[in-house]
Short mmCIF file of C-alpha atoms in Angstrom, two decimals:
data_model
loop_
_atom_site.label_atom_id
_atom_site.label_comp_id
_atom_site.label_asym_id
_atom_site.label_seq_id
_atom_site.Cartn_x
_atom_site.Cartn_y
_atom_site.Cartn_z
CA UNK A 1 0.00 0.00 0.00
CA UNK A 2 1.32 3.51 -1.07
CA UNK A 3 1.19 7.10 1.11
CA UNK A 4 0.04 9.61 -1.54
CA UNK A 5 2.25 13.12 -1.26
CA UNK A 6 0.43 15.87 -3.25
CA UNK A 7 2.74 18.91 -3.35
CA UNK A 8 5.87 16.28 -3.39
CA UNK A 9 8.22 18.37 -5.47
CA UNK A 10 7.35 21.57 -2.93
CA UNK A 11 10.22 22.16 -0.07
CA UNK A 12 8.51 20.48 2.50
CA UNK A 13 7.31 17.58 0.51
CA UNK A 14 10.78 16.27 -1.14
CA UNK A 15 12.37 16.84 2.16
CA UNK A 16 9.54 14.17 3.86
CA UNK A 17 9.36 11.97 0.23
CA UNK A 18 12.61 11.61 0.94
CA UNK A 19 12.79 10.37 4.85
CA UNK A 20 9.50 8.29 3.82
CA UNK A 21 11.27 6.54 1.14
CA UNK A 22 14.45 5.87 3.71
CA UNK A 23 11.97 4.54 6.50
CA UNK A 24 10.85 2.26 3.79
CA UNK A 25 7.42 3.85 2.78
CA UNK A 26 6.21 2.94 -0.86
CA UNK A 27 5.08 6.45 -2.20
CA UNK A 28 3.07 7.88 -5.10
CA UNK A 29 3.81 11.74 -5.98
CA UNK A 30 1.85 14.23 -7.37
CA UNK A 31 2.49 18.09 -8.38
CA UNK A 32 2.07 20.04 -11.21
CA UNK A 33 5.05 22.41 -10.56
CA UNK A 34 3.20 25.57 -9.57
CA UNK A 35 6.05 26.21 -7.16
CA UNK A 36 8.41 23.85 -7.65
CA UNK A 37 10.71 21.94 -10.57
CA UNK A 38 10.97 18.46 -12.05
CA UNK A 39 14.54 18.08 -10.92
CA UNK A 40 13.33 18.21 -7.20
CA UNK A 41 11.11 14.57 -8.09
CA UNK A 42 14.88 13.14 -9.85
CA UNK A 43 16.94 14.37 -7.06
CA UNK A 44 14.39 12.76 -4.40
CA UNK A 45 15.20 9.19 -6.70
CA UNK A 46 19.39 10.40 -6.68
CA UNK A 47 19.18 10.93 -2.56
CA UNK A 48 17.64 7.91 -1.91
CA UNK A 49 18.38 5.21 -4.78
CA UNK A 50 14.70 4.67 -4.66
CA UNK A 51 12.29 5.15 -7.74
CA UNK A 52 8.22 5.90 -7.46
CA UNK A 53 5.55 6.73 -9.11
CA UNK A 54 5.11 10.50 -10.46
CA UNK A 55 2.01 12.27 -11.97
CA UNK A 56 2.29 15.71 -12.93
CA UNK A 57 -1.37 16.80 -12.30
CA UNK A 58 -3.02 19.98 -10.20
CA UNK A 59 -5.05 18.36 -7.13
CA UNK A 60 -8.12 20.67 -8.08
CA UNK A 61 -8.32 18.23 -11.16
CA UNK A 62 -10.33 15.62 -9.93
CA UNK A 63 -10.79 13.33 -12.66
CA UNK A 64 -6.90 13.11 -13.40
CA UNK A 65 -6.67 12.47 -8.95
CA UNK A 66 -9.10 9.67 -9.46
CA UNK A 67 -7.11 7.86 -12.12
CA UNK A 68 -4.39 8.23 -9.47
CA UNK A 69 -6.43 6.50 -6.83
CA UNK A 70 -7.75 3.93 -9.75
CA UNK A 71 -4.21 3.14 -10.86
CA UNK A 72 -2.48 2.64 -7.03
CA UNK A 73 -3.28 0.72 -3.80
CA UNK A 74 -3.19 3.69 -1.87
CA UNK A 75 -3.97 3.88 1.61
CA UNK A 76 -3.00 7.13 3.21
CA UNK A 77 -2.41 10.66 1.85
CA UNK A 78 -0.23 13.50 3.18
CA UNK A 79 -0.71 17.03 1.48
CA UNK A 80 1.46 19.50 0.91
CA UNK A 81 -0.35 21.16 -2.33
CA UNK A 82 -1.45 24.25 -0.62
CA UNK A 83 -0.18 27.67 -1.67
CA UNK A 84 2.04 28.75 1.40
CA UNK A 85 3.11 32.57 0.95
CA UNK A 86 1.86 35.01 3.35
CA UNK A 87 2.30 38.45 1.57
CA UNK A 88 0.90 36.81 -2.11
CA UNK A 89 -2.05 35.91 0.18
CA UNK A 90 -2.71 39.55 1.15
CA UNK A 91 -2.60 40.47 -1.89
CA UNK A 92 -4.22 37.76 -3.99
CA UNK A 93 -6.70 35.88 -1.39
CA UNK A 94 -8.97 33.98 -3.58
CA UNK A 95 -5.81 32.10 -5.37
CA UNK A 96 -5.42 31.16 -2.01
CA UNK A 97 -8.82 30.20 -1.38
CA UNK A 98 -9.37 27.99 -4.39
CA UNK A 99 -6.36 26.73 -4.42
CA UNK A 100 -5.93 25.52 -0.79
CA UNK A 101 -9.95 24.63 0.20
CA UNK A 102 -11.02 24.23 -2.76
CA UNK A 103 -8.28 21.64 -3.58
CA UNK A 104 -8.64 20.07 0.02
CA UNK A 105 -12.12 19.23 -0.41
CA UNK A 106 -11.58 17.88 -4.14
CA UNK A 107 -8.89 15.83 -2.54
CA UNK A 108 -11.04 14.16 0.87
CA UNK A 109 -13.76 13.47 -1.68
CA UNK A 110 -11.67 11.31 -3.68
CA UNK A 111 -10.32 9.89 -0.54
CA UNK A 112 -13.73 9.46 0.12
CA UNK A 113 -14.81 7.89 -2.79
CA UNK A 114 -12.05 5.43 -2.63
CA UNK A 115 -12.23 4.71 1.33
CA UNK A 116 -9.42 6.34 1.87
CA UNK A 117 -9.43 7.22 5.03
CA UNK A 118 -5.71 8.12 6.89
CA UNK A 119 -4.94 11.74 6.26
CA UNK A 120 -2.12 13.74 7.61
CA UNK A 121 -2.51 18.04 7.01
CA UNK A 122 -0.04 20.08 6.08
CA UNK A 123 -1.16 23.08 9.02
CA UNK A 124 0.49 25.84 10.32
CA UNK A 125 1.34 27.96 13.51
CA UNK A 126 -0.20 30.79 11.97
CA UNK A 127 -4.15 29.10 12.97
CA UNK A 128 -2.98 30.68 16.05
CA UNK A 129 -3.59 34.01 14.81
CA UNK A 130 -1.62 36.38 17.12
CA UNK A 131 -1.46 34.26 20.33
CA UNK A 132 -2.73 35.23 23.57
CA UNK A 133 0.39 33.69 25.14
CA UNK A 134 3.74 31.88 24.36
CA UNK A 135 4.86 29.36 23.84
CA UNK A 136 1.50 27.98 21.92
CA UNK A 137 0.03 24.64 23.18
CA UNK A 138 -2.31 22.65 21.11
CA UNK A 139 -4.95 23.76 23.19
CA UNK A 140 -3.97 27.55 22.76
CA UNK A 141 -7.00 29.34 21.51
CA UNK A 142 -7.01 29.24 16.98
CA UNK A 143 -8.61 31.82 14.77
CA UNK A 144 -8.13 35.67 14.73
CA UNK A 145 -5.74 34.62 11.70
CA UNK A 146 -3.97 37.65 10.47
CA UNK A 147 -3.74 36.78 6.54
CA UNK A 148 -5.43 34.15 4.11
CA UNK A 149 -2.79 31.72 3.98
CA UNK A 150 -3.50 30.89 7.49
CA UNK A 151 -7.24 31.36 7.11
CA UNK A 152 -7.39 28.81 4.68
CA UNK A 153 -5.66 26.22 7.40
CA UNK A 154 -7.94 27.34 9.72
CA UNK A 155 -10.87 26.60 7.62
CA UNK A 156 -8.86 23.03 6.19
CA UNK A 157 -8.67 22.23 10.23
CA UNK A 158 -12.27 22.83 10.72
CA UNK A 159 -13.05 20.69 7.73
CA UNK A 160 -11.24 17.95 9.07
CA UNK A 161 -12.97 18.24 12.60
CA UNK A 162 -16.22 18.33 11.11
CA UNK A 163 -15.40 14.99 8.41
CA UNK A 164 -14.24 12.96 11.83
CA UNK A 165 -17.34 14.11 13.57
CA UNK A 166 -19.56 13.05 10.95
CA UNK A 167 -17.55 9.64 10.67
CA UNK A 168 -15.04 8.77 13.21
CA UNK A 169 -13.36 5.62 11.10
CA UNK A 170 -11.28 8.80 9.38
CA UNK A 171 -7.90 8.83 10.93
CA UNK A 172 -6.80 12.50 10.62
CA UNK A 173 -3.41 14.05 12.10
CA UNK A 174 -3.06 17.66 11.70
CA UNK A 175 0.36 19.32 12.01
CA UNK A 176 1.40 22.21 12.84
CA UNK A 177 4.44 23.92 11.32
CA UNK A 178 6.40 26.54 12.41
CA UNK A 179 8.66 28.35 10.46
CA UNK A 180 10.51 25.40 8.44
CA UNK A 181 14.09 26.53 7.26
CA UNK A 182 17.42 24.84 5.96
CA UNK A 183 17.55 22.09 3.21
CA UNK A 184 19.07 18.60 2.94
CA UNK A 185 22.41 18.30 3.72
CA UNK A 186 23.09 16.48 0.09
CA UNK A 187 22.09 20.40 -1.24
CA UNK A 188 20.28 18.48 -3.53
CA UNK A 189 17.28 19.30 -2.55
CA UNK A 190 16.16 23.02 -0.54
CA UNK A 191 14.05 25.82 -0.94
CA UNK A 192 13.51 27.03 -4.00
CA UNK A 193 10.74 30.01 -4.61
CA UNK A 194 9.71 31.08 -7.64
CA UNK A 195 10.34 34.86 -8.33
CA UNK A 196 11.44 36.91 -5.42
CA UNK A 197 11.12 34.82 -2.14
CA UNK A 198 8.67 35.00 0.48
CA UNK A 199 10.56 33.42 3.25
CA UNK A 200 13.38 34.80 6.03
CA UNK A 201 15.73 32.00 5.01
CA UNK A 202 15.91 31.59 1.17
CA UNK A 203 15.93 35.12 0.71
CA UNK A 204 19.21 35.54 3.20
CA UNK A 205 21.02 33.53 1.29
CA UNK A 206 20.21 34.66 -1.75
CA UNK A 207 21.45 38.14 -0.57
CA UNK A 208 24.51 36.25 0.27
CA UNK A 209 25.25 34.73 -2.90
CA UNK A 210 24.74 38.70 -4.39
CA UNK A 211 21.49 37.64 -6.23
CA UNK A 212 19.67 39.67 -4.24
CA UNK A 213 20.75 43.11 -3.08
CA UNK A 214 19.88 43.82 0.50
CA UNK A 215 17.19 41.59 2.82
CA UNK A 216 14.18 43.73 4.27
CA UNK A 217 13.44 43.48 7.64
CA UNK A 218 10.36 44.06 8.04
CA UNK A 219 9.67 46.23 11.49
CA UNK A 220 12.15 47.13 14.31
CA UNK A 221 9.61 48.47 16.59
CA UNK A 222 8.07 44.73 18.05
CA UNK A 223 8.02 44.14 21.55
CA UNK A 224 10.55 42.06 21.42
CA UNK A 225 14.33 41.87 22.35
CA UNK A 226 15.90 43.65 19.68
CA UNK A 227 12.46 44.93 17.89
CA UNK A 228 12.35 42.50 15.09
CA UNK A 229 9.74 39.36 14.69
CA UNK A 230 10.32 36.34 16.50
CA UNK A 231 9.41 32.89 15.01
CA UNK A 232 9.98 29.21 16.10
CA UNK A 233 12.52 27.77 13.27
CA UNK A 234 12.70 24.28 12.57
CA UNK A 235 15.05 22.90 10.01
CA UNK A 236 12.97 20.71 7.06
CA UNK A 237 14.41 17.42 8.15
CA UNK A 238 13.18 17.76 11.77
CA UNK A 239 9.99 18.65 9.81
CA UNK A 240 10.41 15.58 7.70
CA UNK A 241 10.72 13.05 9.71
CA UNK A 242 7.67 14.48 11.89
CA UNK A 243 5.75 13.58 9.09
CA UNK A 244 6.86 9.75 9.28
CA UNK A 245 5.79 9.49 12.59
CA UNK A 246 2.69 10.64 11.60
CA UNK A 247 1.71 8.17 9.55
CA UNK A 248 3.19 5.51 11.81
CA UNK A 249 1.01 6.66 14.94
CA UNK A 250 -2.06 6.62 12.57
CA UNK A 251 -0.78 3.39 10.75
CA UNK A 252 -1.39 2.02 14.34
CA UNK A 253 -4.27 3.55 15.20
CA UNK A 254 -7.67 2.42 14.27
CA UNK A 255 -9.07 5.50 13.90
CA UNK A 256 -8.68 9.70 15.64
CA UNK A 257 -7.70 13.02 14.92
CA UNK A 258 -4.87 14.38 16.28
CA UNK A 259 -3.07 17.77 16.23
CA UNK A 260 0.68 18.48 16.70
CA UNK A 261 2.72 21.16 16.90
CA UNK A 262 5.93 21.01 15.25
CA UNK A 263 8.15 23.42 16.19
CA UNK A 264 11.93 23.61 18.79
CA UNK A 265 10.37 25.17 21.37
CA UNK A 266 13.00 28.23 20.91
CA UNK A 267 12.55 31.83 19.38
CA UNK A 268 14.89 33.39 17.52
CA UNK A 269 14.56 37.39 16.05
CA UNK A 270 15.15 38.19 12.10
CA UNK A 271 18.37 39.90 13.38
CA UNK A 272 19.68 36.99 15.19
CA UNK A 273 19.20 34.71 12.35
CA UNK A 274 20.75 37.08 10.11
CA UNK A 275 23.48 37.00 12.57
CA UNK A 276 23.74 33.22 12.72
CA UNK A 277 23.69 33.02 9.19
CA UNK A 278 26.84 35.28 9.34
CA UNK A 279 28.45 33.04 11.89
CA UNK A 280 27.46 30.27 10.24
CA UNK A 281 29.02 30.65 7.20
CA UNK A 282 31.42 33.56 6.73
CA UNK A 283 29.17 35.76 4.48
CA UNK A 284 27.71 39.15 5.29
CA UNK A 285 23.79 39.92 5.06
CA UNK A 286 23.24 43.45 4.02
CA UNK A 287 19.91 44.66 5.34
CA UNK A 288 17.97 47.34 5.92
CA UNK A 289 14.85 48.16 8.16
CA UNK A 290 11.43 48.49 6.62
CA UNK A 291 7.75 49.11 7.73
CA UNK A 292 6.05 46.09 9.56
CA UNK A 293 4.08 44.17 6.94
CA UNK A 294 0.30 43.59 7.07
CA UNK A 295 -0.43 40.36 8.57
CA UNK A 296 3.15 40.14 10.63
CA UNK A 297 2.37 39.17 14.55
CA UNK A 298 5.49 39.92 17.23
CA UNK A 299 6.56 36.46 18.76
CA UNK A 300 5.69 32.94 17.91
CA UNK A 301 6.69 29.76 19.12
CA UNK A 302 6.16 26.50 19.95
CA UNK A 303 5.26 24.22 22.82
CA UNK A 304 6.59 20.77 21.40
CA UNK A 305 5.62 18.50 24.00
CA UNK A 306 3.02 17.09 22.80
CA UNK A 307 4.63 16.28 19.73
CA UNK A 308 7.56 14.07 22.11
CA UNK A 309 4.86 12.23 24.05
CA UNK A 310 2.79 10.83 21.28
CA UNK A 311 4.62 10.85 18.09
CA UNK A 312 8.06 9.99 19.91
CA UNK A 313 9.47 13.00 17.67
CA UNK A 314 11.78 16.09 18.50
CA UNK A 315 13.60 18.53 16.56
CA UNK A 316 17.11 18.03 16.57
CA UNK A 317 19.08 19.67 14.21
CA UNK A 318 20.63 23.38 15.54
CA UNK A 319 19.95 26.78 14.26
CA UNK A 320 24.05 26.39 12.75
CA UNK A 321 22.68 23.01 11.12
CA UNK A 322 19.51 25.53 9.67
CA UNK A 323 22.00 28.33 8.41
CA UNK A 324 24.78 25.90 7.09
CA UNK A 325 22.37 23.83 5.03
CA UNK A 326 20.15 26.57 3.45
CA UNK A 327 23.88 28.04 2.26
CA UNK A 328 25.35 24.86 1.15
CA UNK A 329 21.80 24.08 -1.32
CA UNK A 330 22.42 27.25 -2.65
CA UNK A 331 26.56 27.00 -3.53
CA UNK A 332 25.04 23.38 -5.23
CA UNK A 333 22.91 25.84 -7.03
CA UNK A 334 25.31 28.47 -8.10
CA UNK A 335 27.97 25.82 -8.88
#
């Protein structure tokens, strides 16, 4: 029986095709490429010496998902096909909405159709909306989202509640990212945005490498230690293997829905990961301050213990792991 990864080519989803395949997982891949690149799905194969089965199709196509489900004994789907970038939200919410709901729902009613039934949810911190208090437990109060990217997981997580209320034989496992940084330590895989990047990480280095002129930082005036944002950063393979325990917990469940966050437990500023970066790896970071952007909360981070008591998992990897990885994918790049 096969785990289904939509979004597979995405950052998240080689990183996890990748420790799936290596905890022996059979896996089927879909993604049309929206945000990603064919060589991501060949360097997955190159990492691990494993092959699978590819289909480059949109999830919001159902008849092309259903010849997927007709053509493989699949038994459990993880997705990762959402749209993930908060500013393109702000500006362009109803991609965001059809794409991530819209696909969702086209998605659990094929699962549906074929009694599919195990389902782990690509989710994130930002359900949390700006939290009451940190660090954010599973039980900390959602909603009160600040952009659609993370309205659209709110709504997802709602749809999932309400599908195991109506039938509780679905076994659902919701996770909860943080801010997911770094890239495999093979740099054969990493982030790799489209256009300008969205994300702290990819766009540091690529002001390292000079392809980029200066980084933004967005707001200096935060209550927090040095005025800049503080997020929970977790490096992809931390993330990754997260996933695999996952699927085992609901591989030996019968049925449930559980939510996890995933997260270190640790906050760290834009300027100190700027700073790491720089530690990290010899290169300087020009920056400059600009105005907060809409959407942007002050401090979040994550209670993982949870997470360590039920799926056995916690990050390990360091915030120097985080820095020296993202910069190593990138010399693979340039090289």
């Amino acid at each position: 029986m096969a785990i289904l990864v939509t979004g597979g080519a995405g950052f998240i989803g080689s990183h996890t095709t990748v420790e799936l395949l290596n905890a022996g997982k059979e896996i089927v891949m879909i993604d049309d490429f929206s945000n990603s690149k064919m060589e991501a799905v060949e360097n997955v194969k190159k990492i691990t010496g494993k092959d699978f089965k590819f289909y480059e199709i949109n999830y919001l196509d159902r008849e092309k998902l259903e010849k997927v489900f007709e053509e493989n004994k699949i038994d459990s789907v993880i997705n990762f096909a959402g749209f993930k970038a908060v500013g393109e939200s702000v500006k362009e919410p109803l991609k965001y909405y059809y794409n991530n709901i819209s696909g969702a729902i086209v998605l659990l009613q094929t699962m549906q159709k074929y009694g599919v039934k195990k389902f782990v949810f690509s989710s994130s911190a930002t359900v949390y909306g700006d939290p009451e208090t940190v660090p954010i437990t599973e039980t900390s109060k959602v909603g009160g989202t600040t952009n659609p990217y993370g309205t659209t997981k709110l709504y997802i997580e709602q749809i999932l509640k309400d599908i195991y209320k109506a039938d509780n034989s679905w076994d659902i496992c919701i996770l909860r990212y943080f801010n997911p940084v770094g890239a495999h330590s093979s740099g054969l895989i990493g982030e790799e945005p489209q256009g300008i990047p969205n994300n702290l990480m990819p766009y540091i280095v690529r002001v390292a490498s000079g392809e980029l002129e200066q980084l933004s930082v967005f707001g200096n005036d935060y209550n927090t230690h040095d005025g800049t944002g503080v997020r929970d950063y977790i490096h992809v393979v931390d993330l990754a293997i997260g996933h695999v325990k996952a699927i085992e917990k609901l591989d030996k469940e019968n049925s449930g829905l559980y939510i996890y966050n995933l997260g270190t437990g640790k906050g760290y500023s834009v300027l100190d990961m700027v700073h790491a970066f720089e530690s990290a790896t010899g290169k300087t970071v020009n920056y400059k301050i600009a105005p907060r952007r809409t959407g942007d909360i002050a401090t979040c981070f994550a209670d993982p213990t949870k997470a360590k008591e039920e799926l056995g998992w916690e990050a390990k990897k360091t915030l120097e792991d985080m820095c020296r990885d993202s910069w190593n994918y990138i010399e693979k790049q340039m090289s």
